[in-house]
Structure formats: C-alpha cells, structure tokens
Coordinates of C-alpha atoms and ligand atoms in Angstrom, one line a residue:
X1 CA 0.0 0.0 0.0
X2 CA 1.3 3.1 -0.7
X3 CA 1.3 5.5 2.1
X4 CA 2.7 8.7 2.9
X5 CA 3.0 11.1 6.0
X6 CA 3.8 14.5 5.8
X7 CA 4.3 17.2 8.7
X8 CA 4.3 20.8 8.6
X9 CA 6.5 22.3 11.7
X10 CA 3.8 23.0 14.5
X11 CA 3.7 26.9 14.8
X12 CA 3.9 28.9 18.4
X13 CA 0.9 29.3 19.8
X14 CA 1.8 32.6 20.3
X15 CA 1.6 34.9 17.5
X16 CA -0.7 34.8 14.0
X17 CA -0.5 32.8 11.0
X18 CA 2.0 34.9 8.3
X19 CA 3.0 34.4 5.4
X20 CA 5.6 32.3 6.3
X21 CA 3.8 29.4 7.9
X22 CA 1.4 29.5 5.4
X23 CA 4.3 28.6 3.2
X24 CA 4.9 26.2 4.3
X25 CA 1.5 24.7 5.3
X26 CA 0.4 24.8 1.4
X27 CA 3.5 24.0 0.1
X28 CA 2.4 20.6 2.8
X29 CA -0.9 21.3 1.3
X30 CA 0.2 20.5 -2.4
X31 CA 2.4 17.5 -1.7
X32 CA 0.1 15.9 0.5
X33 CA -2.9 16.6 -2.4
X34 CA -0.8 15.5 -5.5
X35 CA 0.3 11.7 -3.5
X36 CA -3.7 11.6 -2.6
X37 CA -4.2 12.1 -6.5
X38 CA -2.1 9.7 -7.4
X39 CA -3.7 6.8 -5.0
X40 CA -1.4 7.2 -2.2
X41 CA -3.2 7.3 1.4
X42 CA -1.6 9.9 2.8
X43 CA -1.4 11.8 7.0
X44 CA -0.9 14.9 7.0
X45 CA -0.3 16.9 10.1
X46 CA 0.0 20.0 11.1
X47 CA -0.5 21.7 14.6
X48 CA 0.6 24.2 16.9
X49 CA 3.4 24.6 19.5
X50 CA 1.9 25.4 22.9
X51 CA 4.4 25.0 26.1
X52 CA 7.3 27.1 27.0
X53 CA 8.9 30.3 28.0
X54 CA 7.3 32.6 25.3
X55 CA 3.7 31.2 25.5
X56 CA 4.5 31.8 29.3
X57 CA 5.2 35.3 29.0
X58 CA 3.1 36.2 26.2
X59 CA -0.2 34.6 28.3
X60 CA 1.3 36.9 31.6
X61 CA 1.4 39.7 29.6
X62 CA -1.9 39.8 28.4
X63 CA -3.2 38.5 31.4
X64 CA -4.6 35.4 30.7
X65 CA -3.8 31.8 31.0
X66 CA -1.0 30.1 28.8
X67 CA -4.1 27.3 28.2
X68 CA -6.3 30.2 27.1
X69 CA -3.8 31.7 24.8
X70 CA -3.2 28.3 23.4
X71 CA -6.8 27.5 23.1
X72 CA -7.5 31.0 21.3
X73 CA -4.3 30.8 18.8
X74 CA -5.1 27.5 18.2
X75 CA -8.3 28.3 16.7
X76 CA -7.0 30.8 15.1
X77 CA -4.7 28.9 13.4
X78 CA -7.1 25.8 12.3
X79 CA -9.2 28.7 10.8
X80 CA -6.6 30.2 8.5
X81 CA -5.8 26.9 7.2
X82 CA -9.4 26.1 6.5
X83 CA -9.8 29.6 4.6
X84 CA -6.7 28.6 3.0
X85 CA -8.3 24.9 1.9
X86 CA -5.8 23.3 4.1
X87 CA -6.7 19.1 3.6
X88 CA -4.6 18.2 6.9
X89 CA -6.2 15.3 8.7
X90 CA -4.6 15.9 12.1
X91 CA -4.3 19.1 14.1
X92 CA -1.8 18.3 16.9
X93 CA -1.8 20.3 20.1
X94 CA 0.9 19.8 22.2
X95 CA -0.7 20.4 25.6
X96 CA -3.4 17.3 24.3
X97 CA -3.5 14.6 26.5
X98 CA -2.2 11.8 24.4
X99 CA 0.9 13.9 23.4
X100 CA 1.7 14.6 27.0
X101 CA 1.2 10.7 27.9
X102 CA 3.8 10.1 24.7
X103 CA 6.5 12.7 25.6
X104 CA 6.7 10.9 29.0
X105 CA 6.9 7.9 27.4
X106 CA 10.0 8.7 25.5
X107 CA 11.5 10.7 28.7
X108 CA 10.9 7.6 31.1
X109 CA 12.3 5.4 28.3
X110 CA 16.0 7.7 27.6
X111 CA 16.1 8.0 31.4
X112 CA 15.7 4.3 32.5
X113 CA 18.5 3.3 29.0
X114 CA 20.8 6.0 30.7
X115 CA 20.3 8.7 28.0
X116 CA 20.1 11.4 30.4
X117 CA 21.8 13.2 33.2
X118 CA 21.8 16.0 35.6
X119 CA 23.8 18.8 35.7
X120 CA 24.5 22.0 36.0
X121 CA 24.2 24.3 32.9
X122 CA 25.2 27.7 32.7
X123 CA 24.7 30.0 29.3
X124 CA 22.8 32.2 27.5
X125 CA 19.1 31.6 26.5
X126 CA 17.1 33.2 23.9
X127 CA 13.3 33.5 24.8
X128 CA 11.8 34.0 21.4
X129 CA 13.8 31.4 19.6
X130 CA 13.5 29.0 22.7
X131 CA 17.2 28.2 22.3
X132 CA 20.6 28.5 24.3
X133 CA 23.7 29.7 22.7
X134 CA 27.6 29.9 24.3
X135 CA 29.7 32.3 25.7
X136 CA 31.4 32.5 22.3
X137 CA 27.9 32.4 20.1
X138 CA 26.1 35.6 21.2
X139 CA 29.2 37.3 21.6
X140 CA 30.5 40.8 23.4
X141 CA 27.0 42.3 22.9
X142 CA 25.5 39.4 23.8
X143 CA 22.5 39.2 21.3
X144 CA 21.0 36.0 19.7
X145 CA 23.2 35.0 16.3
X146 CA 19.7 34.0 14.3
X147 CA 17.6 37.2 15.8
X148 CA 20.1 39.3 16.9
X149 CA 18.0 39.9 20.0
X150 CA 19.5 40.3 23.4
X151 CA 19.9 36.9 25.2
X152 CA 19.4 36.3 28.8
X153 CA 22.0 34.4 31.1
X154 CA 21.3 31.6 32.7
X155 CA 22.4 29.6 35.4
X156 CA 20.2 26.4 36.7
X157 CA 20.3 22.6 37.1
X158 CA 19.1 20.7 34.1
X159 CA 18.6 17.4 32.4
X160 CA 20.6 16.6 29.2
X161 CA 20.1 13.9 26.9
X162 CA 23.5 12.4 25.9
X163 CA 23.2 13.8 22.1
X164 CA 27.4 14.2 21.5
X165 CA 27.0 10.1 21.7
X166 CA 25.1 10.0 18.4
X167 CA 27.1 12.4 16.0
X168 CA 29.0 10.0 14.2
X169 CA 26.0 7.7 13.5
X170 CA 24.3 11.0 12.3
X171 CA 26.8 12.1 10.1
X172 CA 26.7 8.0 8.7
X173 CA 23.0 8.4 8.1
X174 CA 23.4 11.6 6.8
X175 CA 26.5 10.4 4.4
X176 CA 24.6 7.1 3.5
X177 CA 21.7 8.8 2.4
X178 CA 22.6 12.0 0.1
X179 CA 18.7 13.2 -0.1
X180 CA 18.1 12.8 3.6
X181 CA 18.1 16.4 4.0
X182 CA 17.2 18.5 0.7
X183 CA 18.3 20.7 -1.0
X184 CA 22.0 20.3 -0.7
X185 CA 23.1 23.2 0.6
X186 CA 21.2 22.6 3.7
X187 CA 22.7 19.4 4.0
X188 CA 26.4 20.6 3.8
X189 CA 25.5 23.4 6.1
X190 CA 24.4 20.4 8.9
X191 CA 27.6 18.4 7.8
X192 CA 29.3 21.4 8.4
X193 CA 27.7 21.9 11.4
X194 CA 28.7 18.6 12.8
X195 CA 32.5 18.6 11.9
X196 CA 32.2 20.3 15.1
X197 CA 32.3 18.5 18.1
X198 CA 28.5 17.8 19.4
X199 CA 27.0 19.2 22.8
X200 CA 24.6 17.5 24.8
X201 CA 21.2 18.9 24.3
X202 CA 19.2 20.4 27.9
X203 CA 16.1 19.0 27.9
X204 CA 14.5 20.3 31.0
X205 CA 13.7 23.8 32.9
X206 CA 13.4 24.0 36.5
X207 CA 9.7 25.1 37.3
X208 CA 11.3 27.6 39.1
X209 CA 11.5 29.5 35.7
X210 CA 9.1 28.1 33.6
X211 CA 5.5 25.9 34.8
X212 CA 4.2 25.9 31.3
X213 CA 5.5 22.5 30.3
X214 CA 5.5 18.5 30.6
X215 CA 6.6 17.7 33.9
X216 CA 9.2 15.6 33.7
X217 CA 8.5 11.2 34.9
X218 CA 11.6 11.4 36.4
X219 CA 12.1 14.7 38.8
X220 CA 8.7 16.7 39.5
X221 CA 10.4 19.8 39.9
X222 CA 11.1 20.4 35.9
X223 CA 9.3 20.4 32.7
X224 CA 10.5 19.5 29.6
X225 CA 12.7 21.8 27.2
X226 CA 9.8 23.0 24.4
X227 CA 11.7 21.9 21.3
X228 CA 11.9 17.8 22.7
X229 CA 7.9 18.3 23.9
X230 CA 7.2 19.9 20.2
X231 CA 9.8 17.6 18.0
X232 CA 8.0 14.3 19.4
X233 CA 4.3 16.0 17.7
X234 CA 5.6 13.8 14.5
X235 CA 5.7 10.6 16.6
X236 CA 2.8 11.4 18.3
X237 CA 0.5 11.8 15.7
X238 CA 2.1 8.2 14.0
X239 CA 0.7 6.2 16.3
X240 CA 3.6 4.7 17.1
X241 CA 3.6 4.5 20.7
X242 CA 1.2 4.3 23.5
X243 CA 0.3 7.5 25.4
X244 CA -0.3 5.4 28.3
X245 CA 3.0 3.0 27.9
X246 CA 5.8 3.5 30.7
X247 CA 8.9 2.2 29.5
X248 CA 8.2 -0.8 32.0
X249 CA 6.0 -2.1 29.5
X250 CA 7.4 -3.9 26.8
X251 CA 5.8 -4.0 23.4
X252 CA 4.8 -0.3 23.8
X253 CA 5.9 0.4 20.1
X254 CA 3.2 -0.3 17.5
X255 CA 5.8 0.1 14.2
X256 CA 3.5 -2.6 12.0
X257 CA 0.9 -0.5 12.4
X258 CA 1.5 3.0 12.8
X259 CA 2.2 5.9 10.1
X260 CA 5.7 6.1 11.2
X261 CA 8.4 6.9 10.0
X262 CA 7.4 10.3 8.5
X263 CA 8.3 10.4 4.8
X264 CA 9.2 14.1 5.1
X265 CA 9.1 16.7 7.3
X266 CA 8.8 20.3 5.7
X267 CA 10.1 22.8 7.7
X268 CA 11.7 26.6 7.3
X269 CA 15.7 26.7 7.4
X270 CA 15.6 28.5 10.6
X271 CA 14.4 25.2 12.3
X272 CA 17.0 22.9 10.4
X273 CA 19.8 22.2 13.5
X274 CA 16.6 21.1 15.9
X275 CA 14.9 18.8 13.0
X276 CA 18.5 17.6 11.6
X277 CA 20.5 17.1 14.7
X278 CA 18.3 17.3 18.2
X279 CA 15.2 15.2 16.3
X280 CA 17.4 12.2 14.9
X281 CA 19.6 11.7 17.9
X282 CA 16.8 11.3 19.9
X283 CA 15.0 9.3 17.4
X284 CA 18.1 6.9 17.9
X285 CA 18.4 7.1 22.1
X286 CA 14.5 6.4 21.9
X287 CA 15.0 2.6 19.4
X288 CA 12.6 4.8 16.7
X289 CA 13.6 5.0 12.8
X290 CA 14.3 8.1 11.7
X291 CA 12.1 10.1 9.1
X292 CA 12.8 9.7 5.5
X293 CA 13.3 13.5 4.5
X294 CA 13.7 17.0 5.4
X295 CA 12.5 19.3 3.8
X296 CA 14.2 23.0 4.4
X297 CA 12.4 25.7 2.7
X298 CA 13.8 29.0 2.1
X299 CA 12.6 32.4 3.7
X300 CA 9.9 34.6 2.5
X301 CA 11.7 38.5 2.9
X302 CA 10.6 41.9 2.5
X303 CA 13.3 43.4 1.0
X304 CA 16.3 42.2 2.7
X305 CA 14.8 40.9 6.2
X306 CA 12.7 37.9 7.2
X307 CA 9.1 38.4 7.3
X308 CA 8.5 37.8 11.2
X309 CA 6.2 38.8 13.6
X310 CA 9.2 40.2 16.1
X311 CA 9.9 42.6 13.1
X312 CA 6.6 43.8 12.2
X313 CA 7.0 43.3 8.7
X314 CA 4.0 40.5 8.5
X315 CA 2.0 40.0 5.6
X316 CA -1.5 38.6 6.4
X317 CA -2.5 35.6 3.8
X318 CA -5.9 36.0 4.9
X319 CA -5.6 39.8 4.0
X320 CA -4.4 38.8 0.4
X321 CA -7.3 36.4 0.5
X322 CA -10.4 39.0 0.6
X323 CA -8.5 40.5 -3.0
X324 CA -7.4 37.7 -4.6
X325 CA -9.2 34.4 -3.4
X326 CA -7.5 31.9 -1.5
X327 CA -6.3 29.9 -4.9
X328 CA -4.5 33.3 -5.8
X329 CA -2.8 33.3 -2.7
X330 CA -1.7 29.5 -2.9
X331 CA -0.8 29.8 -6.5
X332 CA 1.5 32.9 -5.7
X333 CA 3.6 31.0 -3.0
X334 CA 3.9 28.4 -4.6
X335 CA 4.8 29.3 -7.9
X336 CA 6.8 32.1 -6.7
X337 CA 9.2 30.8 -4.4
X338 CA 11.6 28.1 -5.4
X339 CA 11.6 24.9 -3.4
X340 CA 14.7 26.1 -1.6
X341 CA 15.4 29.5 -2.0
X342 CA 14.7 32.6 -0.2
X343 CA 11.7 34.6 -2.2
X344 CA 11.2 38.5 -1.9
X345 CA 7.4 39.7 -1.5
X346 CA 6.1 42.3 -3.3
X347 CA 2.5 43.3 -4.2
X348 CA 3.5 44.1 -7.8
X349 CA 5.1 40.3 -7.8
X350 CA 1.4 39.0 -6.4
X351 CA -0.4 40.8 -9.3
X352 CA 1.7 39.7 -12.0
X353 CA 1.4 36.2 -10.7
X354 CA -2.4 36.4 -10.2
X355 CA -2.9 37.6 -13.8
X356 CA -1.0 35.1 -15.2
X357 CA -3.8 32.7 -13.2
X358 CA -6.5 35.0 -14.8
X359 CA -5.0 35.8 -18.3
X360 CA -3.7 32.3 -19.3
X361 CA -5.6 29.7 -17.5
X362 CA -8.3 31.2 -16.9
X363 CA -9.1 32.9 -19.7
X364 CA -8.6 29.4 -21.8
X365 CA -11.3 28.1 -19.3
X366 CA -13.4 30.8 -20.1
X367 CA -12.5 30.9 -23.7
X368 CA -13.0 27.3 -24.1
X369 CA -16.1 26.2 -22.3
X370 CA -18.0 29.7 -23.8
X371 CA -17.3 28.1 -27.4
X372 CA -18.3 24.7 -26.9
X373 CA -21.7 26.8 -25.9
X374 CA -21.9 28.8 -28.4
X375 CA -20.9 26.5 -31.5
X376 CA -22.2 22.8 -29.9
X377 CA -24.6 24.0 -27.5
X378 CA -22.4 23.3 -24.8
X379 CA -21.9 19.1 -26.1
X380 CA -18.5 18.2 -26.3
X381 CA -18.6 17.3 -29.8
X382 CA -17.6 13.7 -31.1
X383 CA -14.0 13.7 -32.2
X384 CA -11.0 12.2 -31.2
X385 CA -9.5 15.5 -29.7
X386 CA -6.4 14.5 -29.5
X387 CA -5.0 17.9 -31.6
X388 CA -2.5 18.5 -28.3
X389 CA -2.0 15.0 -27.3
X390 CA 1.8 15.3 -27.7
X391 CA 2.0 18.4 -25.8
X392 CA -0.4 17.0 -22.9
X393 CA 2.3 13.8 -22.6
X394 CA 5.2 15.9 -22.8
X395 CA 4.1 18.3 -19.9
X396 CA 3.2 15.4 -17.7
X397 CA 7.0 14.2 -18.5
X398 CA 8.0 17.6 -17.3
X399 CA 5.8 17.7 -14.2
X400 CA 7.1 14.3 -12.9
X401 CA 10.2 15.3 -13.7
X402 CA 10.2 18.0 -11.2
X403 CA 7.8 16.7 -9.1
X404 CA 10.2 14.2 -8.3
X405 CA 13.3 16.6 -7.8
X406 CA 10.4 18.5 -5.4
X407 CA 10.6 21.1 -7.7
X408 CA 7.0 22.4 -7.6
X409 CA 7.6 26.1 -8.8
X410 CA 9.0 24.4 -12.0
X411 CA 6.0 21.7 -12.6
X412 CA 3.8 24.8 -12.1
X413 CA 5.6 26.7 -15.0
X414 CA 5.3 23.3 -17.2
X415 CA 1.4 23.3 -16.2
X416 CA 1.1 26.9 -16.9
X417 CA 3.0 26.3 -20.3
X418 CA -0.2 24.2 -21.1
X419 CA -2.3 26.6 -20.8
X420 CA -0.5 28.8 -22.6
X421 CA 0.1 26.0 -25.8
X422 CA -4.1 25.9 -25.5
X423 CA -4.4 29.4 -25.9
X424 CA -2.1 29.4 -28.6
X425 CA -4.3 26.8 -30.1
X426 CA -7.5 28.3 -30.4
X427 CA -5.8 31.4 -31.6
X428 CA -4.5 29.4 -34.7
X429 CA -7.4 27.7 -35.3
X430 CA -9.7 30.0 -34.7
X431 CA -13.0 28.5 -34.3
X432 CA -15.0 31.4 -34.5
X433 CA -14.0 31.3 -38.2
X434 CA -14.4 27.5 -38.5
X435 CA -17.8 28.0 -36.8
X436 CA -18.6 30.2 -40.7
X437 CA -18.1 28.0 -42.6
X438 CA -20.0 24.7 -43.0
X439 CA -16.8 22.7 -44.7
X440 CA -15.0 23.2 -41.5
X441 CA -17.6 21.5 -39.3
X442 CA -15.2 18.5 -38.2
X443 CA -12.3 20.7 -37.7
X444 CA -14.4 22.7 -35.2
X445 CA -15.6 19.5 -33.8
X446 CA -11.6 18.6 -33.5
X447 CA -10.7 22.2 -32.1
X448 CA -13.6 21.7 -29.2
X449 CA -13.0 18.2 -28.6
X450 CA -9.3 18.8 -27.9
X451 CA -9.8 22.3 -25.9
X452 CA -12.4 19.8 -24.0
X453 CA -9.4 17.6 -23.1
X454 CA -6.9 19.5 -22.6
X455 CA -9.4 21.3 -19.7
X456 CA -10.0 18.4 -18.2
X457 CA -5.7 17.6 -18.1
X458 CA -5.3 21.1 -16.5
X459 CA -8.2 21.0 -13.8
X460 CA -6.0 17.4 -12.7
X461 CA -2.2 19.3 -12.7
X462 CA -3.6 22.1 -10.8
X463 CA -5.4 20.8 -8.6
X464 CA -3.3 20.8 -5.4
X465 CA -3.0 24.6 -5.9
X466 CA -5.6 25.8 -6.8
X467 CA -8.5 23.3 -5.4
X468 CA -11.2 25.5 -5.2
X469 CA -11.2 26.8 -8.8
X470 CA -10.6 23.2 -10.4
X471 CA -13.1 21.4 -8.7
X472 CA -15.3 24.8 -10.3
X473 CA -14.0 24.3 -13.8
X474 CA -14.5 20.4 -13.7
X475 CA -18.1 20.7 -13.0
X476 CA -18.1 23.0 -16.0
X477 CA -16.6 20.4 -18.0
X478 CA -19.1 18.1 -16.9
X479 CA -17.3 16.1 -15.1
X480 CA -18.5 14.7 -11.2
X481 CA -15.3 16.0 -10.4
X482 CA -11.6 16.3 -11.0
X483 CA -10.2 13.6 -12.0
X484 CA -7.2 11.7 -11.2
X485 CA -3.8 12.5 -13.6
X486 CA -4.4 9.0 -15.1
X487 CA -8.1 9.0 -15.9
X488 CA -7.7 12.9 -16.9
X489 CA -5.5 12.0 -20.1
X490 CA -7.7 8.9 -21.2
X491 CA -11.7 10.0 -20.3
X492 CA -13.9 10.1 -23.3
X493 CA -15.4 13.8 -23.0
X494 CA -17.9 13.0 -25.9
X495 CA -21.2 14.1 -24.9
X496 CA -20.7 15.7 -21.8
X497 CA -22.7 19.0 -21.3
X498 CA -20.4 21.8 -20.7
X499 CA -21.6 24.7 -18.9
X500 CA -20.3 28.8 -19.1
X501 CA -19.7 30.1 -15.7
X502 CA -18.6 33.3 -14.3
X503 CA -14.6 33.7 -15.0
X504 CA -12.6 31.5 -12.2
X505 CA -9.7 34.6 -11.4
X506 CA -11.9 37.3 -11.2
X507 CA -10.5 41.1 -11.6
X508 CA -9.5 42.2 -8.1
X509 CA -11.3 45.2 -6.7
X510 CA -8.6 46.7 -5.5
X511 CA -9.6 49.9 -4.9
X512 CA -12.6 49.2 -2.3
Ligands
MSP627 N1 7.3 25.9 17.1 C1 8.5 25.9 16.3 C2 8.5 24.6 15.4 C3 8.4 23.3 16.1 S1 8.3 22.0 15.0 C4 8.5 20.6 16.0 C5 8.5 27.1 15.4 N2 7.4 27.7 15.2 S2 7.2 29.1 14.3 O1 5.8 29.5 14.6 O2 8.2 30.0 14.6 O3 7.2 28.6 12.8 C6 8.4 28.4 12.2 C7 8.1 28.0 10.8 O4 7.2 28.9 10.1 C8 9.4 28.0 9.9 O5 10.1 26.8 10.0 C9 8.7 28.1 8.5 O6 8.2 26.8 8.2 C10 7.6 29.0 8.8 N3 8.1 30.4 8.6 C11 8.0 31.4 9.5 N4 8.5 32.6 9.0 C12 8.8 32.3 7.7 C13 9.2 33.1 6.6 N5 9.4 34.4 6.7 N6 9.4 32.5 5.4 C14 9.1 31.2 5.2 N7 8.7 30.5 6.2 C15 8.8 30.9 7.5 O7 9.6 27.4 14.9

C-alpha cells in the first residue's frame, strides 16, 4: 500500500498565521494533495506549539492563561488553514492529552537506557527562539546569532540527553543517504555543522523559571525543554507509541501498524539544526527509525529581512485572500518561491502572478467552455480530440520530472506552459471562423473536442493549488469531479454537457 506522511513544523501558539507558515502549510498542502491524486493514502499533520517560556510570557502579559492563549491561537490557526483549503487530517496540540502521555513515554524510556543526566548548565538563552547559545555564540554584545535579539543568562540545574554520543552515526545516516536532507546546501551546512564537536542537548527547565511545560516522569520539579515536547508532535501523531505506555512495559511500540516513520518533514531553514541534529539523535536514544526526508524551505523577505512577527514586517494571507481568493494566494507561494530558496514579497510580484492565473488559465477556461456553448450547445462534440496529445504527454514528462526533484515552482511553470500551448491553439485555429463555414464543421468538432481535453488535463495538474477553482472548472466540464492525472489523459469527454460560468480569477477590486 502506498502511504505517505507529511508534517508541517507546529507553529507557536503565540503569535498569528504569516506568510511564512502559510508557506509552508500549502506548500504541505500541495504534496500531500498531488500523492492523494495519485492513489497514495496519505497523514498529514499539522499543529501548533503550545508550552514554553514565550507562550508563558506572552499569556502573563496579556493576562490570561497560557491554556487560554493556546486554546484562542489554536483556533485561530485551524481557521486560516481552512480559509486557506488546508486538507490536513490531524491538528496536533501539544498540551493534548495523548501527546503529553507520549513525551513521558519517550523521557521515562532515555532515562531508565541511561540517556540522560543531571547537571549543572550555565549559558545564554534566547526567549523568542526557545534556544541556548555559548559564551562565544552571542558574543561581546550578547545578542541572539539567528535574531540578533539580546539573550538572557542563565544559570540552573538541568537534564541533558547524551546527544554528543550520536554524531558520528548522524553524520553515517546523513552520508549514506545523500537526499536525507534537501536541498544540498542545507545538507552541507548540517555536515558542516557537525564537523564540530556535538554538545549534549538540555532538555529540562526548572519550574522555578518556567510551569508551562511537561513535567518531567523522572524529577517533579522540571518540565521538559519546548523543542523535545514539540519535536516528538511527528511521533505522536504516528501512532507509534502508546500514550499510556511506561517504559516498563514492553511492546509499547506499534511500528506494523503505525504511520511512522514520517516520509518528510517540511520545515523553514531557521528550524534545520533542531529537526537535523536534536530530532534524529533522539530518534536513535529512543530505538525509533528516523524520518525519510527533510524538507528545508527557504525564507519569505521583505526586501532584505525575514518576514517575522518580532519585526513587524508580516503580511496577512488571509488579507491577500479577501482580494485575490484563497487559490490566488496559494498559486503565488507556490509558484513564486523556489523549493529552496529565499523569495522576496512584493505586491507588484502577487499581481503579476495572479494575472497570469487569470489571463492564461483562466481565460482558456473561459474561452473554451463559452465556445463549446456557443458552437455545440455546450456538447463536447464527437472527435477524437487529440490535436495536443503530444503536448499533454510531454508536460506530464516535465511535471514528474520535477515533481520528483520537489521542484513544484517548475512543474507549475510546465502546467502553466499548457495553458499557454491551449491558448495558442484556439488562436491558430480560430473557431469562430471555423464556426462560418459549413466545410470546416469537423475541424471545429476537432478544435472543441481537444480544448475539452486538454481542460479536463489542467483541472488534474492544478489541482493541489488551486482546489477550489478546479473542482469549479470540472463541473463546468461536466465532469463529477476532477479527475485523477491518469483517468484525466484517457476520459472520453464525448457528450458531456459543458456549462459557461462566471470567470474562475476574477479582476481584483482593488480599490474598495
Ligand atoms: N514551534 C516551532 C516549530 C516546532 S516543530 C516541531 C517554530 N514555530 S514558528 O511559529 O516559529 O514557525 C516556524 C516555521 O514557520 C518555519 O520553520 C517556517 O516553516 C515558517 N516560517 C516562519 N516565517 C517564515 C518566513 N518568513 N518565510 C518562510 N517560512 C517561515 O519554529
């Protein structure tokens, strides 16, 4: 059976959905709808991040409960992604019951095999990252090396897992398998990150600091460092292991049955070192196989910084979304950015993608079903339509092609390119004068037919990102709905009643 699980990081509970982590949700989104479409049962999971020091403060500061903050972000999260057409089938929260009953199960199990120790840890901590840094790290100034805000220093008993034991089995697994972590350069950078001796990794806080956490099975007095409670989500979610297993009870792994290993985990490059280094290692202490991918996306930037909520430079999807529709905004990010690379925002970039939506696929939609109307009275005529057959097979080449590289920005462009070859079609045909002149009644029939089909291929490639409109333009077509890639290039559209609707990529009102 083929099966695939996909995870999106789980996003703090304490700010809004950005850009950014919608990102990489849809980017989830479309991988997770293109497997479905191909037969694959797929998990995908996505969730929010709710313990630690910055849920603590943020809930103090606005007076409320951490569970109430969590509870109302939360929300607020799971309704983005469902205005955004998110097909997850699992929201995780980490302060659920049956994630807090796993992360004790993998603590009891590293503590009773020896994986972790007391001691006494003294450093520098960043609050909004939830990470510590050395001496030598944050420097004379004393500021965070990925934020650049000021750290605060530290001094404390703590846990730590014995992670320096596991670096040169990482560095194996990361040798023995060259698309592990993809793309490349974020692979060297974590090679070159572990030609470094390894540290052991804190995994506790005294609750003398921080309550808002999973108390630790082994010493009441701390919870668990956020980044081990919020890695574990992935396993979690699997089924792997039972909430309710202590390590006493042997057999408490499920593996036949359960959705893990992950096949990849998508994630932002700021969040490579804890998915590449701390997630792995414990994978190993724990006896658990490790994922099959990582996934490290590039930033989205407004000019030359991060978009992040720290430096007020957020753009809203849902914003976009009144303007532009919510397959607008998923078509811009993910044909805009490639799989990889940093992309720069810009609303002059978001237009010019959008009317490529409206101008070449959509108007081919528009042109196409409004002539089969007009000329056949909307019944796909019967010829073999098979004009751009060559074109059709060579673009699903292409899409696979880069599909399989994970490049999705370039599939797009090859499914775009479709469009565009259709339009270039009907513009050397020209059935409007075909439709004159009696003689050329099968040619029409021929030019209609094939429009018909080539439709029906496009509603199928663009499915995962732009749902919404395709599963519009297929019942336009006729069709009960869109179909699979396979049954897309072979269904006999004779017959079929095709309807004119209103134009899929409307003209934004953008001065309201
Ligand atoms: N809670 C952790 C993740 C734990 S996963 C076990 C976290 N959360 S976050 O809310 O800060 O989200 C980070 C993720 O959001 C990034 O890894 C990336 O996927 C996405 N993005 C946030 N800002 C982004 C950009 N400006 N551009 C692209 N994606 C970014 O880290």
């Amino acid at each position: 059976m083929n099966r695939r699980y996909f995870t999106t990081p789980i996003y703090y509970a304490s700010g809004e959905p950005h850009l950014g982590h919608a990102y990489t949700t849809v980017l989830t989104d479309f991988l997770a709808r293109y497997h479905r479409q191909t037969g694959a049962e797929v998990l995908f999971l996505t969730g929010t991040d709710e313990h630690g020091q910055k849920m603590q403060e943020t809930a103090a500061k606005l007076e409320i409960e951490p569970i109430e903050l969590a509870d109302q972000m939360a929300q607020r999260f799971e309704a983005a992604w469902k205005d955004l057409n998110i097909s997850h089938d699992r929201f995780i929260r980490t302060t659920e019951a049956e994630h807090v009953g796993v992360v004790t199960t993998i603590l009891q199990r590293l503590w009773d095999k020896g994986q972790i120790y007391e001691d006494l840890y003294s450093g520098w901590y960043c609050v909004p990252d939830e990470r510590y840094w050395t001496e030598k790290e944050v420097g004379p100034e004393h500021l965070c090396p990925d934020c650049k805000r000021p750290v605060n220093f530290v001094e404390e008993k703590n846990y730590f897992f014995r992670m320096s034991e596991y670096q040169q089995r990482l560095i194996q697994h990361i040798e023995d398998h060259p698309q592990w972590i993809v793309p490349e350069t974020r692979r060297n950078e974590i090679l070159g990150f572990l030609a470094q001796p390894l540290q052991d990794l804190s995994i506790s806080r005294p609750k003398s600091r921080l309550q808002w956490g999973i108390t630790l099975p082994f010493d009441d007095e701390h919870v668990c460092y956020v980044w081990v409670d919020a890695l574990i989500n992935y396993v979690t979610a699997s089924g792997v292991l039972d909430p309710e297993g202590g390590s006493d009870q042997p057999g408490f792994t499920n593996p036949g049955n359960s959705w893990w290993p992950a096949d990849m985990h998508l994630i932002g490059k700021d969040i490579l070192t804890t998915h590449s280094v701390y997630w792995p290692t414990l994978l190993m202490a724990a006896d658990l196989d490790l994922p099959n991918q990582i996934l490290a996306h590039g930033w989205w930037v407004m000019g030359e910084t991060k978009m992040a909520k720290s430096l007020g430079n957020v753009i809203d999807p849902l914003a976009l979304r009144e303007d532009f529709g919510t397959d607008g905004v998923r078509w811009y990010l993910m044909r805009d950015m490639p799989t990889g690379a940093d992309a720069s925002y810009t609303p002059e970039r978001f237009l010019a993608r959008y009317e490529e939506l409206a101008n070449v696929l959509g108007n081919l939609a528009s042109r196409a079903t409004s002539m089969i109307v007009k000329y056949r009275e909307g019944v796909v005529p019967d010829a073999p339509g098979t004009d751009l057959d060559e074109a059709i097979r060579a673009t699903l080449d292409a899409v696979t092609t880069h599909m399989d590289g994970l490049r999705i920005h370039d599939a797009l462009a090859s499914a775009m390119d479709l469009a565009r070859t259709a339009n270039v079609y009907v513009d050397t045909r020209e059935p409007w004068a075909q439709a004159k002149d009696p003689e050329l009644a099968g040619d029409l029939d021929e030019t209609l037919a094939t429009l018909a089909r080539v439709l029906t291929v496009l509603t199928a490639l663009f499915l995962p990102v732009t749902p919404e409109k395709m599963t519009v333009l297929a019942k336009l077509l006729g069709l009960e709905g869109v179909p699979s890639l396979e049954v897309a290039v072979t269904i006999n559209l004779t017959g079929r009643t095709v309807t004119k609707g209103i134009p899929l990529f409307p003209k934004p009102d953008l001065d309201a």
